[in-house]
Structure formats: structure tokens, C-alpha cells
PDB file of C-alpha atoms in Angstrom:
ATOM      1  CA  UNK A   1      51.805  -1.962   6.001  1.00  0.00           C
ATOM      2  CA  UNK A   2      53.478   0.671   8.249  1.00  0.00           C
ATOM      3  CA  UNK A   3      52.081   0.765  11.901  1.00  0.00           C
ATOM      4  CA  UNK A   4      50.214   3.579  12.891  1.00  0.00           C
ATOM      5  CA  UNK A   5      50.677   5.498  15.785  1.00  0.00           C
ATOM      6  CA  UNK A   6      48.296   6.093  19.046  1.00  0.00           C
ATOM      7  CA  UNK A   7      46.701   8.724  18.103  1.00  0.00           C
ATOM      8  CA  UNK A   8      45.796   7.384  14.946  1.00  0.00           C
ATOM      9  CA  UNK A   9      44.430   4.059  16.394  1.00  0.00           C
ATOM     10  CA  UNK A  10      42.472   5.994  18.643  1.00  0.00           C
ATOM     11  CA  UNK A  11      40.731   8.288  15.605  1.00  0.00           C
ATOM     12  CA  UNK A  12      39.887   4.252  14.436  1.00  0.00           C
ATOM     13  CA  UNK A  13      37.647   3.841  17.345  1.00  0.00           C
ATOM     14  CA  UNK A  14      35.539   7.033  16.621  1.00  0.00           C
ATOM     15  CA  UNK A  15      33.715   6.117  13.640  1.00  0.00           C
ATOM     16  CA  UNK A  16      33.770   2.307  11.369  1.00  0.00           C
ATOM     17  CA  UNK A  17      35.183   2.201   8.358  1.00  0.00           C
ATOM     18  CA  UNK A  18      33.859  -0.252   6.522  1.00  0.00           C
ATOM     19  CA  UNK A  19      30.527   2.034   6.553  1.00  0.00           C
ATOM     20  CA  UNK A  20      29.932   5.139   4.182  1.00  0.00           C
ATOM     21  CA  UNK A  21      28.717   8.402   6.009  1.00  0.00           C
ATOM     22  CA  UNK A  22      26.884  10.720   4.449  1.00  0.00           C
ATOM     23  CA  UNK A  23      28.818  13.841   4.116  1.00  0.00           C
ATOM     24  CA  UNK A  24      27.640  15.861   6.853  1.00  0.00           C
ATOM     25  CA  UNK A  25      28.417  13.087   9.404  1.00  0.00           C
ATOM     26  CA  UNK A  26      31.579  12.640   7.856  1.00  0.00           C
ATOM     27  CA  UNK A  27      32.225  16.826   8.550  1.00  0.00           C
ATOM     28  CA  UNK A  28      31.027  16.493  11.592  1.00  0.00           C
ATOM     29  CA  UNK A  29      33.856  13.367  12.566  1.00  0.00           C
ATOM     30  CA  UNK A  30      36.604  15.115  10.800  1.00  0.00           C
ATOM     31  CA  UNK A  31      37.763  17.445  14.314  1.00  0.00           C
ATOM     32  CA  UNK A  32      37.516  14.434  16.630  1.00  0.00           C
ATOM     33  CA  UNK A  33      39.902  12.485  14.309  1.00  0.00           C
ATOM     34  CA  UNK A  34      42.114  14.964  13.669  1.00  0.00           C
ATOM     35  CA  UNK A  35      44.589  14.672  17.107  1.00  0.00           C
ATOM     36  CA  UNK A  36      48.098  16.802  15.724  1.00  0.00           C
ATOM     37  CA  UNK A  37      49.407  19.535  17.554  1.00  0.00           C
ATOM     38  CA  UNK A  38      48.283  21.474  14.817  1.00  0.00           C
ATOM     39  CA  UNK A  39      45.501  23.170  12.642  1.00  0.00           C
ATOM     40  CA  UNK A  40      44.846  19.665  10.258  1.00  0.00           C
ATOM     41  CA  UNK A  41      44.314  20.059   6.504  1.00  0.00           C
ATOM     42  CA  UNK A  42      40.864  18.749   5.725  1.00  0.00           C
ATOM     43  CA  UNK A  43      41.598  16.173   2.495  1.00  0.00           C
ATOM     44  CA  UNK A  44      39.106  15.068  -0.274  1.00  0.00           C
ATOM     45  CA  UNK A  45      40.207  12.610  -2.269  1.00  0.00           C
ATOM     46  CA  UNK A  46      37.585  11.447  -5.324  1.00  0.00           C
ATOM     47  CA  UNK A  47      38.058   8.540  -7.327  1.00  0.00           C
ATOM     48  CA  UNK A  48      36.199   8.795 -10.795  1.00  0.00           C
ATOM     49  CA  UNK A  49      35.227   6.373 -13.252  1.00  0.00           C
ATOM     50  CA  UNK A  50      36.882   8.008 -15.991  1.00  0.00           C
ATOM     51  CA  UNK A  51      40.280   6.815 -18.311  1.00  0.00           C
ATOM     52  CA  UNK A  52      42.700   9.328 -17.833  1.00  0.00           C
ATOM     53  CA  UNK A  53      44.870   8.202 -20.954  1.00  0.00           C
ATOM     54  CA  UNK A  54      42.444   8.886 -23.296  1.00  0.00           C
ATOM     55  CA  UNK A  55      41.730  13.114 -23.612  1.00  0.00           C
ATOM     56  CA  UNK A  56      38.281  13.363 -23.949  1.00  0.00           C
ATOM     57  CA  UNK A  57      38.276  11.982 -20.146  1.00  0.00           C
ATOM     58  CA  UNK A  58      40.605  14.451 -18.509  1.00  0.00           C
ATOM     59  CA  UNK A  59      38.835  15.991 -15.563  1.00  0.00           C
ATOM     60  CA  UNK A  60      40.360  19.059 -14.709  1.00  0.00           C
ATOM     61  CA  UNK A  61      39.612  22.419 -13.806  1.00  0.00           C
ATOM     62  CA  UNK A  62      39.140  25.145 -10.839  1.00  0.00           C
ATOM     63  CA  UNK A  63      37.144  26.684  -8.027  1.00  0.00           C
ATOM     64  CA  UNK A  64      37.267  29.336  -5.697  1.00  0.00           C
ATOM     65  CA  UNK A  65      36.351  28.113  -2.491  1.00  0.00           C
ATOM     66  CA  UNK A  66      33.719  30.100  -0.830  1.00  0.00           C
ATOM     67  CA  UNK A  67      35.930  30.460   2.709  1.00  0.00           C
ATOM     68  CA  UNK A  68      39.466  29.428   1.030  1.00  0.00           C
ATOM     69  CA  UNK A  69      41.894  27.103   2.214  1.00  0.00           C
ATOM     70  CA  UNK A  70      43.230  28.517   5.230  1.00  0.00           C
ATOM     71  CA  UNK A  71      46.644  29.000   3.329  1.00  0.00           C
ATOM     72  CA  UNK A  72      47.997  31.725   1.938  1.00  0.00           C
ATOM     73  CA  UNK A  73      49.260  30.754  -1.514  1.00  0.00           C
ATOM     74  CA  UNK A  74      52.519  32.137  -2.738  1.00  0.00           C
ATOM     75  CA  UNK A  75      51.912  33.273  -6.458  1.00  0.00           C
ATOM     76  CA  UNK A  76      54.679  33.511  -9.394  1.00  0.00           C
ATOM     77  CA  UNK A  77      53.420  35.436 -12.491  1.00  0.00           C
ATOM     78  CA  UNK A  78      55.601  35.225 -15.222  1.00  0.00           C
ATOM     79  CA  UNK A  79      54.899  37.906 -18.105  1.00  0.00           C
ATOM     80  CA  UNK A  80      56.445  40.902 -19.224  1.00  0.00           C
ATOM     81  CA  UNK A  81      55.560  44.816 -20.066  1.00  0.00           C
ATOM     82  CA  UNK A  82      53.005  46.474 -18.125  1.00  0.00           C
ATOM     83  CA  UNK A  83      51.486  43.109 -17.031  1.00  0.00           C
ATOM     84  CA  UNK A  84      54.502  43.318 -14.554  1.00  0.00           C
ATOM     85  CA  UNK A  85      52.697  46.057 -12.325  1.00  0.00           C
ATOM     86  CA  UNK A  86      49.469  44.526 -12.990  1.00  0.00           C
ATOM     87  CA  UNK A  87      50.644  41.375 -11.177  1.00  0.00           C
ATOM     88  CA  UNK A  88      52.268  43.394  -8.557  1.00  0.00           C
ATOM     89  CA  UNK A  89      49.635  45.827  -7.589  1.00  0.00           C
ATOM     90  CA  UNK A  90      47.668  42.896  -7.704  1.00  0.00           C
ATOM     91  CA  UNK A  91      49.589  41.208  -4.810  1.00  0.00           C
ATOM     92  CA  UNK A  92      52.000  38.610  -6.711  1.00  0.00           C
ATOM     93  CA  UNK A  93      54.487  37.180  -4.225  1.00  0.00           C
ATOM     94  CA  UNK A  94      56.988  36.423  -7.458  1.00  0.00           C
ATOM     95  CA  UNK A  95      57.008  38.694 -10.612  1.00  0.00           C
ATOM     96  CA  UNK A  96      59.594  38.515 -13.478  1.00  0.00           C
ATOM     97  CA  UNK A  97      59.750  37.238 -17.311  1.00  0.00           C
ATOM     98  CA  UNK A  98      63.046  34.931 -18.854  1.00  0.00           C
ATOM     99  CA  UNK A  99      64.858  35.361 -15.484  1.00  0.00           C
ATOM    100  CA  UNK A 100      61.937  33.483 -13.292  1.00  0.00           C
ATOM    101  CA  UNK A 101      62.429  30.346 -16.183  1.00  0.00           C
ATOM    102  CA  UNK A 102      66.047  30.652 -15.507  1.00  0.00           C
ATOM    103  CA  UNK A 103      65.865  30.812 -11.791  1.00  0.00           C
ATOM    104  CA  UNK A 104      63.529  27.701 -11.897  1.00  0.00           C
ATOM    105  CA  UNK A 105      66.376  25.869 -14.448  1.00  0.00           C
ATOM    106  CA  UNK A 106      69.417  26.703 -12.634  1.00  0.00           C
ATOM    107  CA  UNK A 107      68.564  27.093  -9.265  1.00  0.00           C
ATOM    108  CA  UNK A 108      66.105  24.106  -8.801  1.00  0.00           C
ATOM    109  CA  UNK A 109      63.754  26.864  -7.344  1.00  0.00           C
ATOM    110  CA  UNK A 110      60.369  26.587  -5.817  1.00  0.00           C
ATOM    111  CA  UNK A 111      59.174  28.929  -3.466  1.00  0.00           C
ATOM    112  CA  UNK A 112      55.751  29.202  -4.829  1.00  0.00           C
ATOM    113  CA  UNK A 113      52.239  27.461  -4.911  1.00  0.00           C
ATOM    114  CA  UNK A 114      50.731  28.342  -8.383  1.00  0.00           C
ATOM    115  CA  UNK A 115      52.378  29.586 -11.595  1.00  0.00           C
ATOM    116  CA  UNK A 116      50.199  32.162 -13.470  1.00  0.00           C
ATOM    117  CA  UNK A 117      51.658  33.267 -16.895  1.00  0.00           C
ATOM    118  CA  UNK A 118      50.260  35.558 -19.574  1.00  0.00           C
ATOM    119  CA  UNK A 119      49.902  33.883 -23.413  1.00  0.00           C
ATOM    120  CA  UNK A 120      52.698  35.344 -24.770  1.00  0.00           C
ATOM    121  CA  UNK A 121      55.187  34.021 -22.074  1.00  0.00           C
ATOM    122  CA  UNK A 122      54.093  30.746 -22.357  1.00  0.00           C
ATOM    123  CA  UNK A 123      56.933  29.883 -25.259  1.00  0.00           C
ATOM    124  CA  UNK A 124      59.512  30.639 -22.329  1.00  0.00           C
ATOM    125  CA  UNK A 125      57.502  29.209 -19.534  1.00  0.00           C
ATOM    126  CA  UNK A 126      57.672  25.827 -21.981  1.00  0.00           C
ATOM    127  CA  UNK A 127      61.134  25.208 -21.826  1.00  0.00           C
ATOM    128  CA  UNK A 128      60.509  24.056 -18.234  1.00  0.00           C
ATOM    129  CA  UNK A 129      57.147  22.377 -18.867  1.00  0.00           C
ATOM    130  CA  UNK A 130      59.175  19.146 -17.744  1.00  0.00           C
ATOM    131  CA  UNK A 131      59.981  20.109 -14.517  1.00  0.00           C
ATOM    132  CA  UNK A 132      56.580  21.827 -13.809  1.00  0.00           C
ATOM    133  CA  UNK A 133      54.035  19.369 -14.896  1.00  0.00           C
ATOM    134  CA  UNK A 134      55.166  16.372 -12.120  1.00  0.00           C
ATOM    135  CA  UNK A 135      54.737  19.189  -9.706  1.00  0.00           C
ATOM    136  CA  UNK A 136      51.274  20.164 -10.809  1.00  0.00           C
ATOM    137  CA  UNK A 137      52.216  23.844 -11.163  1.00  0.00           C
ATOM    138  CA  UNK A 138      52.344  24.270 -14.901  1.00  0.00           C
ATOM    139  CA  UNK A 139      49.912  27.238 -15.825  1.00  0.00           C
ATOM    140  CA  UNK A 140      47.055  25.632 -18.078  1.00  0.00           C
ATOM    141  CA  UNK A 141      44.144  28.068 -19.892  1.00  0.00           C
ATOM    142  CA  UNK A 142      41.624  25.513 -17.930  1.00  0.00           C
ATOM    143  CA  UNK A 143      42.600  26.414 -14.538  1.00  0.00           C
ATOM    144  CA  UNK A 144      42.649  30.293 -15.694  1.00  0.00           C
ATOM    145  CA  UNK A 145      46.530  29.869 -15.161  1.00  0.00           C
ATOM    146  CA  UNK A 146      47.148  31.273 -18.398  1.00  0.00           C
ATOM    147  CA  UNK A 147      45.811  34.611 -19.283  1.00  0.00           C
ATOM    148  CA  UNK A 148      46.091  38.352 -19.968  1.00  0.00           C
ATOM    149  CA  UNK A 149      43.545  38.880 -17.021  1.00  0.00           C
ATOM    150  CA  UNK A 150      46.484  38.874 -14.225  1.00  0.00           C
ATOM    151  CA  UNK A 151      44.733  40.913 -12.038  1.00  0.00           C
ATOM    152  CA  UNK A 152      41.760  38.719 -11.678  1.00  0.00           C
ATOM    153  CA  UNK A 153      44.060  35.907 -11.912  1.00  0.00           C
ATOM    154  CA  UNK A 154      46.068  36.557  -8.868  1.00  0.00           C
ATOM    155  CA  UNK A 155      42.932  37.948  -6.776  1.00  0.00           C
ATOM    156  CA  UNK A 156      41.018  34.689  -7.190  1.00  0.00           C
ATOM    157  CA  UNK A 157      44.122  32.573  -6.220  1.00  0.00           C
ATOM    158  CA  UNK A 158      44.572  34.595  -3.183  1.00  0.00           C
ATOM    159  CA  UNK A 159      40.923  34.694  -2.384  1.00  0.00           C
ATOM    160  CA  UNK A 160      40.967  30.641  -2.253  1.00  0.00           C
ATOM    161  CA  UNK A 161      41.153  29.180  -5.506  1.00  0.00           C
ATOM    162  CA  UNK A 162      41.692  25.461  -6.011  1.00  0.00           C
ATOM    163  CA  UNK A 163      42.619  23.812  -8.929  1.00  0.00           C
ATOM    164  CA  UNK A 164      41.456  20.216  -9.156  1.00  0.00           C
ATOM    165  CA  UNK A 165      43.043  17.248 -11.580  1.00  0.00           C
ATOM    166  CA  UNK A 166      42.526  13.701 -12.040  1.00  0.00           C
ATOM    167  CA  UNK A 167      46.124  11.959 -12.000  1.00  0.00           C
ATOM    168  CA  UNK A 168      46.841   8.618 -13.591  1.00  0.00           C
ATOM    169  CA  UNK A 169      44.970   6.394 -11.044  1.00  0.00           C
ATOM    170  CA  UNK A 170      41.925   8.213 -12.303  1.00  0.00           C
ATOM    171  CA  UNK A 171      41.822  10.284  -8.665  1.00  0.00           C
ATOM    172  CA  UNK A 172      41.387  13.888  -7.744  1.00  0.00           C
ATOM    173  CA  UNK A 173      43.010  15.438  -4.244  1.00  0.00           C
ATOM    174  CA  UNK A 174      42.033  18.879  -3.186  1.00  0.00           C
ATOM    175  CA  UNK A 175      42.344  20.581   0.510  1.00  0.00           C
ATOM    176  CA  UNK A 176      38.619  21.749   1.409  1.00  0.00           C
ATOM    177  CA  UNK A 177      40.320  24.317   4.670  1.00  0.00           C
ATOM    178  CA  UNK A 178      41.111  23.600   7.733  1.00  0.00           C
ATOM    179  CA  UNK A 179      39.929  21.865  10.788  1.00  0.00           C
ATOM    180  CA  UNK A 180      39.425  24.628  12.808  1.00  0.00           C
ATOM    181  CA  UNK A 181      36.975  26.202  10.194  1.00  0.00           C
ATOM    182  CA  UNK A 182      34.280  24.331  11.562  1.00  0.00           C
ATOM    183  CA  UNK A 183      31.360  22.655   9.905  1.00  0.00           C
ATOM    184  CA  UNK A 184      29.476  25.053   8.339  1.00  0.00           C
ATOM    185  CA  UNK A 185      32.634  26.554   6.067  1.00  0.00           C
ATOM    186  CA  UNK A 186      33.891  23.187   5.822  1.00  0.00           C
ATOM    187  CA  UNK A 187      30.512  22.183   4.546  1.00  0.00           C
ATOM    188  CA  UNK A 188      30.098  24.990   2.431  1.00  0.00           C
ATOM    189  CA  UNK A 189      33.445  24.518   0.727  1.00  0.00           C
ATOM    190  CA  UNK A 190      33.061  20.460   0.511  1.00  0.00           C
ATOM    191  CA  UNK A 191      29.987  21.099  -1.371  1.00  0.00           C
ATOM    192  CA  UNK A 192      31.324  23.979  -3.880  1.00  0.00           C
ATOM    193  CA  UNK A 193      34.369  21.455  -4.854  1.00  0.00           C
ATOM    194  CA  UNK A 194      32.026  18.340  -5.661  1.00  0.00           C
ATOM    195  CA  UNK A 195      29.809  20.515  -7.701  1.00  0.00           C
ATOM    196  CA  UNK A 196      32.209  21.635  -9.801  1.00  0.00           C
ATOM    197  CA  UNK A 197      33.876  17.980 -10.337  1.00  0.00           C
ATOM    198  CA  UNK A 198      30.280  16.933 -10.772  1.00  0.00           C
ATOM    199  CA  UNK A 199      29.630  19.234 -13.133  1.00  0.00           C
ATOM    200  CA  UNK A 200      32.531  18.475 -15.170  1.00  0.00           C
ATOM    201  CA  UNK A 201      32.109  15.080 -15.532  1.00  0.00           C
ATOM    202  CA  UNK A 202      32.954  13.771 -19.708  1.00  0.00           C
ATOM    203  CA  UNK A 203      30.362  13.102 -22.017  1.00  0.00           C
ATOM    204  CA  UNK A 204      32.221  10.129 -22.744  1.00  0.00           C
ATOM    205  CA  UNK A 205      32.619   8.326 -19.457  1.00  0.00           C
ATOM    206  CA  UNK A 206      30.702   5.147 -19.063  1.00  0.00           C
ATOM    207  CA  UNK A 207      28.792   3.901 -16.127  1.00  0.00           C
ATOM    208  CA  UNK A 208      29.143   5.183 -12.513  1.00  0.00           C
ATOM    209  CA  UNK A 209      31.527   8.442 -12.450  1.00  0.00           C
ATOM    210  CA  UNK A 210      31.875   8.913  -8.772  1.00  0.00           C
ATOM    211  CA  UNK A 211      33.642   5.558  -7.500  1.00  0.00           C
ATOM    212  CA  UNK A 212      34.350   6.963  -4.477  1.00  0.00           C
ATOM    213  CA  UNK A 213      34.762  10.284  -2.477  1.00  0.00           C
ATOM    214  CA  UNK A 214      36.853  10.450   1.021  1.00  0.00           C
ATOM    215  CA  UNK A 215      37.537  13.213   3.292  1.00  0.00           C
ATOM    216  CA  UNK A 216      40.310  12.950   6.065  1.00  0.00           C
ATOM    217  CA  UNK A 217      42.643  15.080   7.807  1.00  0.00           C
ATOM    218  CA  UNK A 218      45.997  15.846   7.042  1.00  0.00           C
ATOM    219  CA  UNK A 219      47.371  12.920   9.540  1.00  0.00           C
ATOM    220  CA  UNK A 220      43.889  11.480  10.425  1.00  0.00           C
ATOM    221  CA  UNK A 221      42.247   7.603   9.108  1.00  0.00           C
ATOM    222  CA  UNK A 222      39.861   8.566   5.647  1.00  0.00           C
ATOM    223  CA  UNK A 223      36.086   8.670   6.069  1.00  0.00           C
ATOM    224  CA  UNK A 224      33.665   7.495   3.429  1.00  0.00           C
ATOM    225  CA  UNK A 225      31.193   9.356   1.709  1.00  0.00           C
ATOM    226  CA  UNK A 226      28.310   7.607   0.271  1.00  0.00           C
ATOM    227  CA  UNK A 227      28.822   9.178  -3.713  1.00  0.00           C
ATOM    228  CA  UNK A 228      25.323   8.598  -4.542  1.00  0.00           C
ATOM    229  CA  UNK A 229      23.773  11.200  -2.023  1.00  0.00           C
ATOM    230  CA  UNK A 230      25.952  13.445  -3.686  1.00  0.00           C
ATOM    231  CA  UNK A 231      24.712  12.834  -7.285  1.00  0.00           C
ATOM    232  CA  UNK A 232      21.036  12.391  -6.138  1.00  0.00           C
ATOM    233  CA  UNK A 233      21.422  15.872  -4.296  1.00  0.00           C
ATOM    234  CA  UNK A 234      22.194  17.211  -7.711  1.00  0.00           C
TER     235      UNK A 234
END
């Protein structure tokens, strides 16, 4: 196990972590943990009872966040005709058709946050499903990635949309803002995220679905959340 550095041994002596905190407490400890020279990412990681491998227990899905991330996301639409402008008026950082694909291909480029493409596009955009995917940036219909709405698409993104996927381990990581936000965004955001994972929970998964829910900064010690508060609030 690596050794952790002052800083981080003193964020250990601010809170125990063998207990779960409810999740205002744990909001409330996330700024005195968080010791970088820099605005922290606040990190919630959620560990469902679900089995990934089988497809009628994907969880997957997005939000818009009510005060954002505290990042501005670079977008890359990829469509073609007058869906071109529409992305650009809309504020696209990255617009093109083919040559985006071929930039991605040949040029191992990846400037960009989120991939949005329109339906017809996403032949072309397919050819480089392979190197997308591992990245998490492969436009999907379920995320609203894929669509003729590019406008809307691009607005929401910029506006704080999160997307929100379980991986292989059956766990879900999504940035809730920034330390500096405070507690009342950061509370307001925590809550809008675990609704919507709550909310799309499978009809098929057995038993308890939240196994467990942590928040922590971006180089701050994890915090437990008791996960039944959060499904009895519901």
C-alpha cells in the first residue's frame, strides 16, 4: 500500500473511518479534508448491487446538475449539414463530420470532454467505437449523446450535465463540483445525482442496490455515507 503523505494523514484525524456519516456531515467534512493548493474535485463513488455483465442490469444514464461541476466541458459534435451551425451557435468547442473520426484515428486526438453526434453520423462515429468506449466518451441515445436535438444537447452539457455509468466492478464515479461551492450547492447537487441513480435502479436486481456510497475530494481520504438514509429519504 503506497504511503500517504502529511496532509493526507492529517485529513485521517478529522473524522473515523470505520463510521458511516450521514450525508450532510459527510458535506460538511469534505473542505477540512481537502488540504491541495487547489480548488478539490468533490468525488462520489457508489457501489451497486447490480451484475454489470448481464444487460438488463446496466445502470447508466445522465443529469444536469443543478449548480454544475465547476468545469467547463469541452464539447465535440460530430454531424453534418445544417446541424453544423446548430452546434456552433450553440457553443460547441469542436464541430466537423468524417474529418473529426479521422483526426481521432490518425492523430490519437483528445481535446474534448463529451462526444455528442447526430443519428445519422453515428455509422462514421463507429469506426472508432474502440477507442472511445475505454475512455467513456462514446455518444450513447441514454445519455442524450446521440440526437438531432444538438442545440439542447450542447446547452445542457455546458450548463452541468453529468453522465453517470456503472463499470465492471459494478461502481459508478461522478464529480458533484467543487470544494469551494460550499455546502448548500454541494448538497443540492449530491442529492440530484443519487436521485437519479436511485431512480434508475433495474427491475431485476436482487437484494440491497446501494452497497455503498462515498464522497471524497480529489486528493482527500473517502467518507462514508450511510446508503440507507438515502433510500429511506426516498
Amino acid at each position: 500500500m503506497p504511503k500517504r503523505g502529511k496532509k493526507y494523514q492529517e485529513s485521517l484525524k478529522l473524522f473515523d473511518r470505520q463510521n458511516f456519516y450521514n450525508a450532510d456531515e459527510a458535506i460538511e467534512l469534505i473542505p477540512k479534508t481537502a488540504k491541495a493548493n487547489f480548488d478539490e474535485t468533490v468525488e462520489l463513488a457508489v457501489r451497486l448491487g447490480v451484475d454489470p455483465r448481464h444487460a438488463d442490469q446496466q445502470v447508466r444514464g445522465a443529469v444536469i446538475l443543478p449548480h454544475g461541476t465547476g468545469k467547463d466541458k469541452k464539447v465535440l459534435v460530430i454531424a453534418k449539414g445544417d446541424k453544423i451551425t446548430e452546434a456552433e451557435e450553440a457553443g460547441a468547442d469542436f464541430v466537423g463530420g468524417e474529418e473529426m473520426v479521422q483526426k481521432i484515428q490518425t492523430e490519437n486526438w483528445f481535446d474534448f470532454d463529451v462526444v455528442v453526434a447526430t443519428p445519422d453520423m453515428m455509422g462514421v462515429v463507429g469506426r472508432i467505437g474502440r477507442i472511445l468506449g475505454p475512455k467513456g466518451l462514446m455518444p450513447n441515445p441514454k445519455s442524450g449523446t446521440v440526437t438531432f436535438e444538438i442545440a439542447n444537447a450542447v446547452k445542457d452539457i455546458k450548463a452541468g450535465k453529468v453522465e453517470y455509468r456503472v463499470d465492471k466492478a459494478s461502481n459508478i464515479n461522478v464529480p458533484i463540483g467543487r470544494v469551494s461551492f460550499g455546502k448548500e450547492k454541494l448538497t443540492e447537487n449530491f442529492e440530484t445525482i443519487m436521485d437519479a441513480i436511485i431512480k434508475a435502479r433495474p427491475a431485476s436486481a436482487k437484494g440491497r442496490y446501494l452497497r455503498s456510497v462515498t464522497l471524497s475530494s480529489t486528493m482527500g481520504p473517502g467518507i462514508r455515507i450511510n446508503a440507507a438514509t438515502l433510500v429511506e429519504r426516498k
